mmCIF file of C-alpha atoms in Angstrom:
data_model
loop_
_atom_site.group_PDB
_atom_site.id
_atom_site.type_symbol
_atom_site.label_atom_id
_atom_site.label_comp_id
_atom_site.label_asym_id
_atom_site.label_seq_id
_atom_site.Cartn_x
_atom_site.Cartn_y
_atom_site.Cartn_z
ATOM 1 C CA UNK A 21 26.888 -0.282 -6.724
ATOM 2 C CA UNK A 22 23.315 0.472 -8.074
ATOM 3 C CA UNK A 23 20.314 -1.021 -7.353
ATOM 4 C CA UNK A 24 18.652 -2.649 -10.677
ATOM 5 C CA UNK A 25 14.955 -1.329 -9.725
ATOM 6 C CA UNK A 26 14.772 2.307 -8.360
ATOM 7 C CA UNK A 27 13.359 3.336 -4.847
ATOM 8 C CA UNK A 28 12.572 6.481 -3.114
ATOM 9 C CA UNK A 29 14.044 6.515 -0.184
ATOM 10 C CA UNK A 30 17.726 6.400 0.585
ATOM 11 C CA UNK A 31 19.039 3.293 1.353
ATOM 12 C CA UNK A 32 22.006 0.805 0.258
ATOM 13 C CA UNK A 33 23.500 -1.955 -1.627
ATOM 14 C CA UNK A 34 24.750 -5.015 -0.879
ATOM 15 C CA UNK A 35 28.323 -4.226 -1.860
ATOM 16 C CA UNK A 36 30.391 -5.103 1.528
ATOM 17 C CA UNK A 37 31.803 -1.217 1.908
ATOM 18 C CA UNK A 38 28.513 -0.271 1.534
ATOM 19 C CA UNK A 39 27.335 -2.124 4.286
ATOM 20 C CA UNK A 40 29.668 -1.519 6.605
ATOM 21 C CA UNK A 41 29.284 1.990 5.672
ATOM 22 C CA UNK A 42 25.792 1.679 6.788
ATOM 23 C CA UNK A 43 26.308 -0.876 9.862
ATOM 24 C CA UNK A 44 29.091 1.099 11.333
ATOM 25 C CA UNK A 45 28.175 4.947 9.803
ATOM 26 C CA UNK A 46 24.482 4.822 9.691
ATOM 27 C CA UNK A 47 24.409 5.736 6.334
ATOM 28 C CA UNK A 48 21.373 5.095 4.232
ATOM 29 C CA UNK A 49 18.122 4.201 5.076
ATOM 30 C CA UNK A 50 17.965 0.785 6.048
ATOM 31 C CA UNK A 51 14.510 -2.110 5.817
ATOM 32 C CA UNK A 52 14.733 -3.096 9.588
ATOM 33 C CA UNK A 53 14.703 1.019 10.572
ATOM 34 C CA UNK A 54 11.454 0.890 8.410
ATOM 35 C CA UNK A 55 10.001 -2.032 9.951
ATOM 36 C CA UNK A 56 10.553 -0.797 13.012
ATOM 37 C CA UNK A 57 9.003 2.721 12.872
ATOM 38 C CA UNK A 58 5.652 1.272 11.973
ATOM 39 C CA UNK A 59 5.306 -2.847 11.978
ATOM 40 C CA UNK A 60 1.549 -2.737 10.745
ATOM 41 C CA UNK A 61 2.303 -0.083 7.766
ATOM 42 C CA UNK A 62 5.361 -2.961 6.940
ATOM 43 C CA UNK A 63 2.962 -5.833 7.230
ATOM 44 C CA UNK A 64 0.122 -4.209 5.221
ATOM 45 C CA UNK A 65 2.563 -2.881 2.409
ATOM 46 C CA UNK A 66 4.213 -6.217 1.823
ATOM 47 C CA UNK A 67 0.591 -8.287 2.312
ATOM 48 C CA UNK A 68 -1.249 -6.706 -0.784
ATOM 49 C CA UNK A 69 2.067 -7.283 -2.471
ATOM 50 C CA UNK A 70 1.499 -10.856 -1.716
ATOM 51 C CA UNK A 71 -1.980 -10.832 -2.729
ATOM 52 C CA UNK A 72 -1.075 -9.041 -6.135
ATOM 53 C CA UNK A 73 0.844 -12.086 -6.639
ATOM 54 C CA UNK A 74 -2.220 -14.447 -7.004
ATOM 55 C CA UNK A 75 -3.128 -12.443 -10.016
ATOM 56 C CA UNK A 76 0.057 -10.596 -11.212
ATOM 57 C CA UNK A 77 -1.870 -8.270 -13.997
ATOM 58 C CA UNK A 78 -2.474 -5.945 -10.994
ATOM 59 C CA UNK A 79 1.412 -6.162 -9.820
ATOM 60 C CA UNK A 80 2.448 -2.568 -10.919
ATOM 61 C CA UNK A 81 4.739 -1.917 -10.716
ATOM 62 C CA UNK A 82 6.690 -5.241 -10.232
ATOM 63 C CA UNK A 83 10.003 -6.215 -8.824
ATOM 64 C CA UNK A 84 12.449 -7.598 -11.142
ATOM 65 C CA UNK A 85 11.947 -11.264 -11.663
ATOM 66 C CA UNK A 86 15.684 -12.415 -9.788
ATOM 67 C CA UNK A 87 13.673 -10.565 -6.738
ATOM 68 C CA UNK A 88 10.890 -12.838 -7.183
ATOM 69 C CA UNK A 89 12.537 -15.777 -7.906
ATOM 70 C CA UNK A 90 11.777 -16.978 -3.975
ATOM 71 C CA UNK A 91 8.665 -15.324 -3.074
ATOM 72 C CA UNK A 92 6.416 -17.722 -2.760
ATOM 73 C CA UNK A 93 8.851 -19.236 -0.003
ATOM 74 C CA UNK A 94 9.218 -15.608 1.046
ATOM 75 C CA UNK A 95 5.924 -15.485 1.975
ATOM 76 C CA UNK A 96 5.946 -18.648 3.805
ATOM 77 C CA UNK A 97 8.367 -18.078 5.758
ATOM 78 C CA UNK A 98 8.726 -14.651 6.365
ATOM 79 C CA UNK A 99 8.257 -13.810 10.520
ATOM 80 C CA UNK A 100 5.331 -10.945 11.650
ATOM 81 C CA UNK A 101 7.259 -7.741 11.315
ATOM 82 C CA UNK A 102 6.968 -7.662 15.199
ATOM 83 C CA UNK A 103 9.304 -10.258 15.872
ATOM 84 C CA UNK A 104 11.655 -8.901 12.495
ATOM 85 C CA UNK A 105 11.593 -5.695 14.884
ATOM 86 C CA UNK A 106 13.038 -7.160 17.783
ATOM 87 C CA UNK A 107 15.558 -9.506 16.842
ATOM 88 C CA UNK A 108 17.059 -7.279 13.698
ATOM 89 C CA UNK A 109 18.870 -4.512 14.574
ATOM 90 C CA UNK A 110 19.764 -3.471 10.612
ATOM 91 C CA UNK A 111 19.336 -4.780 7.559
ATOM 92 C CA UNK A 112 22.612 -7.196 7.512
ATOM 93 C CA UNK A 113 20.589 -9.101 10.539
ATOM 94 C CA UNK A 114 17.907 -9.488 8.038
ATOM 95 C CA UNK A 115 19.874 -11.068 5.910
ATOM 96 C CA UNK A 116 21.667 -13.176 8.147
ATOM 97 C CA UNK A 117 18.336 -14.433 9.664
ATOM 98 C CA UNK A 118 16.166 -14.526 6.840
ATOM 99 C CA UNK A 119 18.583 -14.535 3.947
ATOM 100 C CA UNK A 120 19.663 -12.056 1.208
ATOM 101 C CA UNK A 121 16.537 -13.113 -0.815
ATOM 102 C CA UNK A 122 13.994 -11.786 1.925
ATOM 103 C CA UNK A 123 16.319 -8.591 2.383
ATOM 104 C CA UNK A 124 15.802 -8.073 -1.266
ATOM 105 C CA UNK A 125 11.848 -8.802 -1.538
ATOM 106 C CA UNK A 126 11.297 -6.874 1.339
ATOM 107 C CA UNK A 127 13.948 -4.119 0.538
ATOM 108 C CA UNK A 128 12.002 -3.546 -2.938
ATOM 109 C CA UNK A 129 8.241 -3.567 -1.065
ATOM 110 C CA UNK A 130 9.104 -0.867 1.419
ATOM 111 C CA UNK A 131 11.653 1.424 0.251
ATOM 112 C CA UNK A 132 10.615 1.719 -3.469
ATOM 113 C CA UNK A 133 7.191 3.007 -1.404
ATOM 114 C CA UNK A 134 6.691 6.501 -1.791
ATOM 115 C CA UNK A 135 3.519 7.091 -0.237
ATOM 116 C CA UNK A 136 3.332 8.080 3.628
ATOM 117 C CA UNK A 137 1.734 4.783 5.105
ATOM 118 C CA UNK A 138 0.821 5.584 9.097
ATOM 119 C CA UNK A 139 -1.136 2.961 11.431
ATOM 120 C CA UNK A 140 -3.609 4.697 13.209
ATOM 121 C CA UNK A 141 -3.964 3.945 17.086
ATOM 122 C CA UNK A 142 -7.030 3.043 17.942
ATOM 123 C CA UNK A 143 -7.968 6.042 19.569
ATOM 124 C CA UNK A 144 -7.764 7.430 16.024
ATOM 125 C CA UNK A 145 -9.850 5.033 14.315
ATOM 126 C CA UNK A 146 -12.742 5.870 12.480
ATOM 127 C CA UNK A 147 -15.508 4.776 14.798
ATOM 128 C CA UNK A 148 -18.295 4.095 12.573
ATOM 129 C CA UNK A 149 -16.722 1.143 10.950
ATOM 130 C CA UNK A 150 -16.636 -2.199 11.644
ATOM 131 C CA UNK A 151 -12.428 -2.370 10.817
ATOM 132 C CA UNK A 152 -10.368 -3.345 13.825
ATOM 133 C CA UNK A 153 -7.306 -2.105 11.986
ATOM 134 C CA UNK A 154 -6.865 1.105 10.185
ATOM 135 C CA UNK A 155 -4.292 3.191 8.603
ATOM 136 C CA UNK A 156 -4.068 7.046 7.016
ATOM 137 C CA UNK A 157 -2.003 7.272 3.667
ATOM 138 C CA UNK A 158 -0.450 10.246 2.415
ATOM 139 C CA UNK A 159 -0.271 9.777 -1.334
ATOM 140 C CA UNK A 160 0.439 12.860 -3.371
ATOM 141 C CA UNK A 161 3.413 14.076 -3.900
ATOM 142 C CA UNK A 162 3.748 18.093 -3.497
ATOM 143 C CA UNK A 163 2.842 19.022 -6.790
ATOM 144 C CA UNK A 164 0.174 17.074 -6.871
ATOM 145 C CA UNK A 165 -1.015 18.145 -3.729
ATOM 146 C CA UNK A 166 -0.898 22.143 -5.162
ATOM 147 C CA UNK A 167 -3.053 20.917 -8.094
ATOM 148 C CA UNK A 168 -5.601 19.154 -5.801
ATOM 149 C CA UNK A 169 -6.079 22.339 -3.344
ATOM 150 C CA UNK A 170 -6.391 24.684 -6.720
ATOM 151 C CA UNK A 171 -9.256 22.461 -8.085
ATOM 152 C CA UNK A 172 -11.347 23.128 -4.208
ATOM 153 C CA UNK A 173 -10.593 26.586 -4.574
ATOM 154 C CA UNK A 174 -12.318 26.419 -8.117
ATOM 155 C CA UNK A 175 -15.291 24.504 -6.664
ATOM 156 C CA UNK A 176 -18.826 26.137 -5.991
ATOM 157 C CA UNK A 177 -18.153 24.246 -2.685
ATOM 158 C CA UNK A 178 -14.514 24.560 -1.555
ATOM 159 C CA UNK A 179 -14.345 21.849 0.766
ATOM 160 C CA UNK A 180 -13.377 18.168 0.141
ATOM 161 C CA UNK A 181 -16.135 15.904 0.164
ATOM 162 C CA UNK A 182 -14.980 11.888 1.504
ATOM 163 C CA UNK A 183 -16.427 9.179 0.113
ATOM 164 C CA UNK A 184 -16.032 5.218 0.244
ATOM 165 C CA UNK A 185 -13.750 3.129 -2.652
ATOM 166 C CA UNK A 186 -13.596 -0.224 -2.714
ATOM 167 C CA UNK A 187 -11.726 -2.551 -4.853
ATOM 168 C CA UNK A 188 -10.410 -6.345 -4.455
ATOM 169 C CA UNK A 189 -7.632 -7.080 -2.025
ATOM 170 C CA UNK A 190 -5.114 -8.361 -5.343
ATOM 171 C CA UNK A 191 -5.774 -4.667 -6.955
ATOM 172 C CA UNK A 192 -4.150 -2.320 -3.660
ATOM 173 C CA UNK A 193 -0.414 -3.230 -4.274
ATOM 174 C CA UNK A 194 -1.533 -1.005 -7.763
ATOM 175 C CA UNK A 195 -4.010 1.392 -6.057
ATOM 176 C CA UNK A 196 -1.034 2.159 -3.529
ATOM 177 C CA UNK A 197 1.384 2.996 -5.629
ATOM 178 C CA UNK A 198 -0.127 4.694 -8.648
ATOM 179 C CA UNK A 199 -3.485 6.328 -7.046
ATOM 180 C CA UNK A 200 -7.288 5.134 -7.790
ATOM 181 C CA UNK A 201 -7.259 5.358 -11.520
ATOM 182 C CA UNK A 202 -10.396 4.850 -14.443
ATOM 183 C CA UNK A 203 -10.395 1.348 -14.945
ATOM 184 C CA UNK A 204 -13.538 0.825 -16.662
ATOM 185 C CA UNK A 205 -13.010 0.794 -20.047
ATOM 186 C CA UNK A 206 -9.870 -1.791 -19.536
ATOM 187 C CA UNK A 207 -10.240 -3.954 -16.851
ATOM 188 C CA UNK A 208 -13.942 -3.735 -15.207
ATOM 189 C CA UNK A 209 -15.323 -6.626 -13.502
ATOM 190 C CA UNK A 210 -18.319 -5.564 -11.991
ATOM 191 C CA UNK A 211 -19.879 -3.516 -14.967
ATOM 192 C CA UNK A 212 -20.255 0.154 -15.704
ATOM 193 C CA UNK A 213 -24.011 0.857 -14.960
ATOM 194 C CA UNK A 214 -23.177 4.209 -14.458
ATOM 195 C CA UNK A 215 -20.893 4.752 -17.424
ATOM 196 C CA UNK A 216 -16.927 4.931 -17.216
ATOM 197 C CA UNK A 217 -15.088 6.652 -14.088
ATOM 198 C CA UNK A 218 -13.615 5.633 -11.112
ATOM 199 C CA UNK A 219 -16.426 4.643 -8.500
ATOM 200 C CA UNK A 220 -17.212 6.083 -4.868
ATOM 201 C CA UNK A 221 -20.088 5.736 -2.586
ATOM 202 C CA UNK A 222 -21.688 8.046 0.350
ATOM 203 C CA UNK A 223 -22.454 4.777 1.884
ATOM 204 C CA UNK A 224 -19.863 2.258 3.069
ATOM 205 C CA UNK A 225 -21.861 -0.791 2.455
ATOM 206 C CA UNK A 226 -22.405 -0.021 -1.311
ATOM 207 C CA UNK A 227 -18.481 -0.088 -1.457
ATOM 208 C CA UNK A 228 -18.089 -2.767 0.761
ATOM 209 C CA UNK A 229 -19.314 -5.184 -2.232
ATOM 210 C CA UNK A 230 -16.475 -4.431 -4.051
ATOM 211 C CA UNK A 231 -14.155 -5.515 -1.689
ATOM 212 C CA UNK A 232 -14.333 -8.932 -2.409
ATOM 213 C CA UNK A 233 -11.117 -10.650 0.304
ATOM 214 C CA UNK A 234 -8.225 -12.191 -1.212
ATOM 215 C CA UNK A 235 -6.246 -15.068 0.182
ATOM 216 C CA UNK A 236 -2.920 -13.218 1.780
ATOM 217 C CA UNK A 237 0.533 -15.330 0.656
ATOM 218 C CA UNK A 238 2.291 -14.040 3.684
ATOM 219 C CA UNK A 239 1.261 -16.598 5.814
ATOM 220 C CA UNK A 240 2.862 -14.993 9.379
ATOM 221 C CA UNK A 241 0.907 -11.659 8.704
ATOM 222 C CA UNK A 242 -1.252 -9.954 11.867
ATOM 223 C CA UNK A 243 -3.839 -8.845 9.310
ATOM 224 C CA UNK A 244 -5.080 -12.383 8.782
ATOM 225 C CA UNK A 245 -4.980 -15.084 5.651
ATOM 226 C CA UNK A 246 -7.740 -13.400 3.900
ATOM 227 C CA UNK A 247 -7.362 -9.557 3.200
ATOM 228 C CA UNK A 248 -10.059 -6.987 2.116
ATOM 229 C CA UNK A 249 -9.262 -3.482 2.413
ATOM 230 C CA UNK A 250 -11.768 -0.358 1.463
ATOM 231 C CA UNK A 251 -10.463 3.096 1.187
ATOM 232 C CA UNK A 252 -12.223 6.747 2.638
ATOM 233 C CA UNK A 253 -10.960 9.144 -0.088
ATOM 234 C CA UNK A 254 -10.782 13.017 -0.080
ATOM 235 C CA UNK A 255 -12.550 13.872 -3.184
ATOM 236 C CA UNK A 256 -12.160 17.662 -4.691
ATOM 237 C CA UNK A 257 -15.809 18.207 -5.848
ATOM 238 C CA UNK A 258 -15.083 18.997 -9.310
ATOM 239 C CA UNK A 259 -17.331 19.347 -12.610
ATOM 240 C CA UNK A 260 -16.519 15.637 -13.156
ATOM 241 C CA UNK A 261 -18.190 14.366 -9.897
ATOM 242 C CA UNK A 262 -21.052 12.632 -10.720
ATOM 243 C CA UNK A 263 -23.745 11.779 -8.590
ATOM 244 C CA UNK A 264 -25.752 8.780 -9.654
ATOM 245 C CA UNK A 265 -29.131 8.383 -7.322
ATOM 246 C CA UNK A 266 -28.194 8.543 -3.435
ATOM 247 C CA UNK A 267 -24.914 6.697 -3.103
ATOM 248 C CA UNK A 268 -23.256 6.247 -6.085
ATOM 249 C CA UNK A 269 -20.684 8.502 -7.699
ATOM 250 C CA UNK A 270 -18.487 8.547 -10.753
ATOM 251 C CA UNK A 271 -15.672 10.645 -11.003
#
């Protein structure tokens, strides 16, 4: 039986055999296996998912509407990913506990994830920053990767410069998934003093402003009711990189 949205890593159906091929095989890769290698990566991913629901423009990619037919109770309902951890074993506990609708909401959020999403321990944590939790994300895929290192190498200076992004806690469900992409010219609400581009600062305060919080749907979630998130980006510093007085860039 196929899935009718695609995801990236292997997992299964709901078709009985293929459940019991997973229950009693292990084969697939299963939501409560996910959940339980990293809780606060689970919690994060499905929380701006939630908070691209109050403004669904920035839902992209989305889950096919019978998925979403129950979110909204979903996200009311839904245990921390802590206590789905403990008491679920695999993902036909899920749906015994929480029902096939929550296996299938939280089925699409994680697995169709293709970007490496790690919590960082505290010891970790970026010290000059007022965030109590952080996490690293691995977003490009190999290719992409190759491309990035070639465009350092072709840089007067060939090594990364990191600067600050920050965007409104309904737009990282997008940001996530597809990378930081020019939004100016289509959907800017702060203005383009500096002309079209996607926007970084040296300084985290300047990008702070942009990260206006969001009320977070999923109500049971460890990183509170209101999310704002701000990203520290590896930056290749091409032709394109524009610096704009002492903080601002375009790119």
């Amino acid at each position: 039986t196929l899935f009718s949205f695609s995801v990236i890593k292997p997992t299964i159906c709901s078709n009985k055999l293929c459940e019991v091929g997973f229950n009693e095989i292990g084969v697939g890769s299963s939501v409560a296996q996910e959940i339980r290698r990293d809780p606060y990566a689970a919690d994060l991913l499905f929380s701006i998912f939630a908070c691209s629901f109050n403004n669904q423009k920035y839902m992209e990619p989305s889950p096919p509407e019978s998925i979403l037919r129950n979110a909204r109770r979903i996200f009311s309902n839904l245990p921390q990913m802590e206590v789905i951890a403990r008491s679920c074993r695999n993902d036909s506990d899920i749906s015994k506990q929480l029902g096939p609708d929550a296996l299938d909401l939280l089925r699409w959020v994680i697995l169709s994830n293709k970007n490496q999403l790690i919590h960082l321990p505290r010891e970790l944590n970026i010290d000059s920053v007022d965030f109590d939790v952080q996490f690293m994300t691995l977003m490009a895929s190999p290719d992409a990767e190759e491309a990035f290192q070639k465009k350092k190498k072709n840089c007067k200076n060939k090594n990364s410069v990191f600067l600050w992004h920050g965007s409104g806690g309904d737009r990282w469900h997008s940001i996530i998934r597809n990378g930081l992409m020019n939004m100016s010219d289509k959907d800017c609400i702060h203005g383009k003093a500096f002309g079209s581009g996607i926007y970084l600062a040296e300084d985290i305060n300047i990008s702070l402003g942009y990260s206006a919080p969001i009320n977070n749907l999923y109500r049971n979630s460890v990183l509170g009711s209101s999310l704002s998130l701000i990203a520290l980006c590896e930056v290749a510093p091409v032709a394109q990189l524009v610096k704009h007085g002492r903080n601002i860039f375009t790119l």
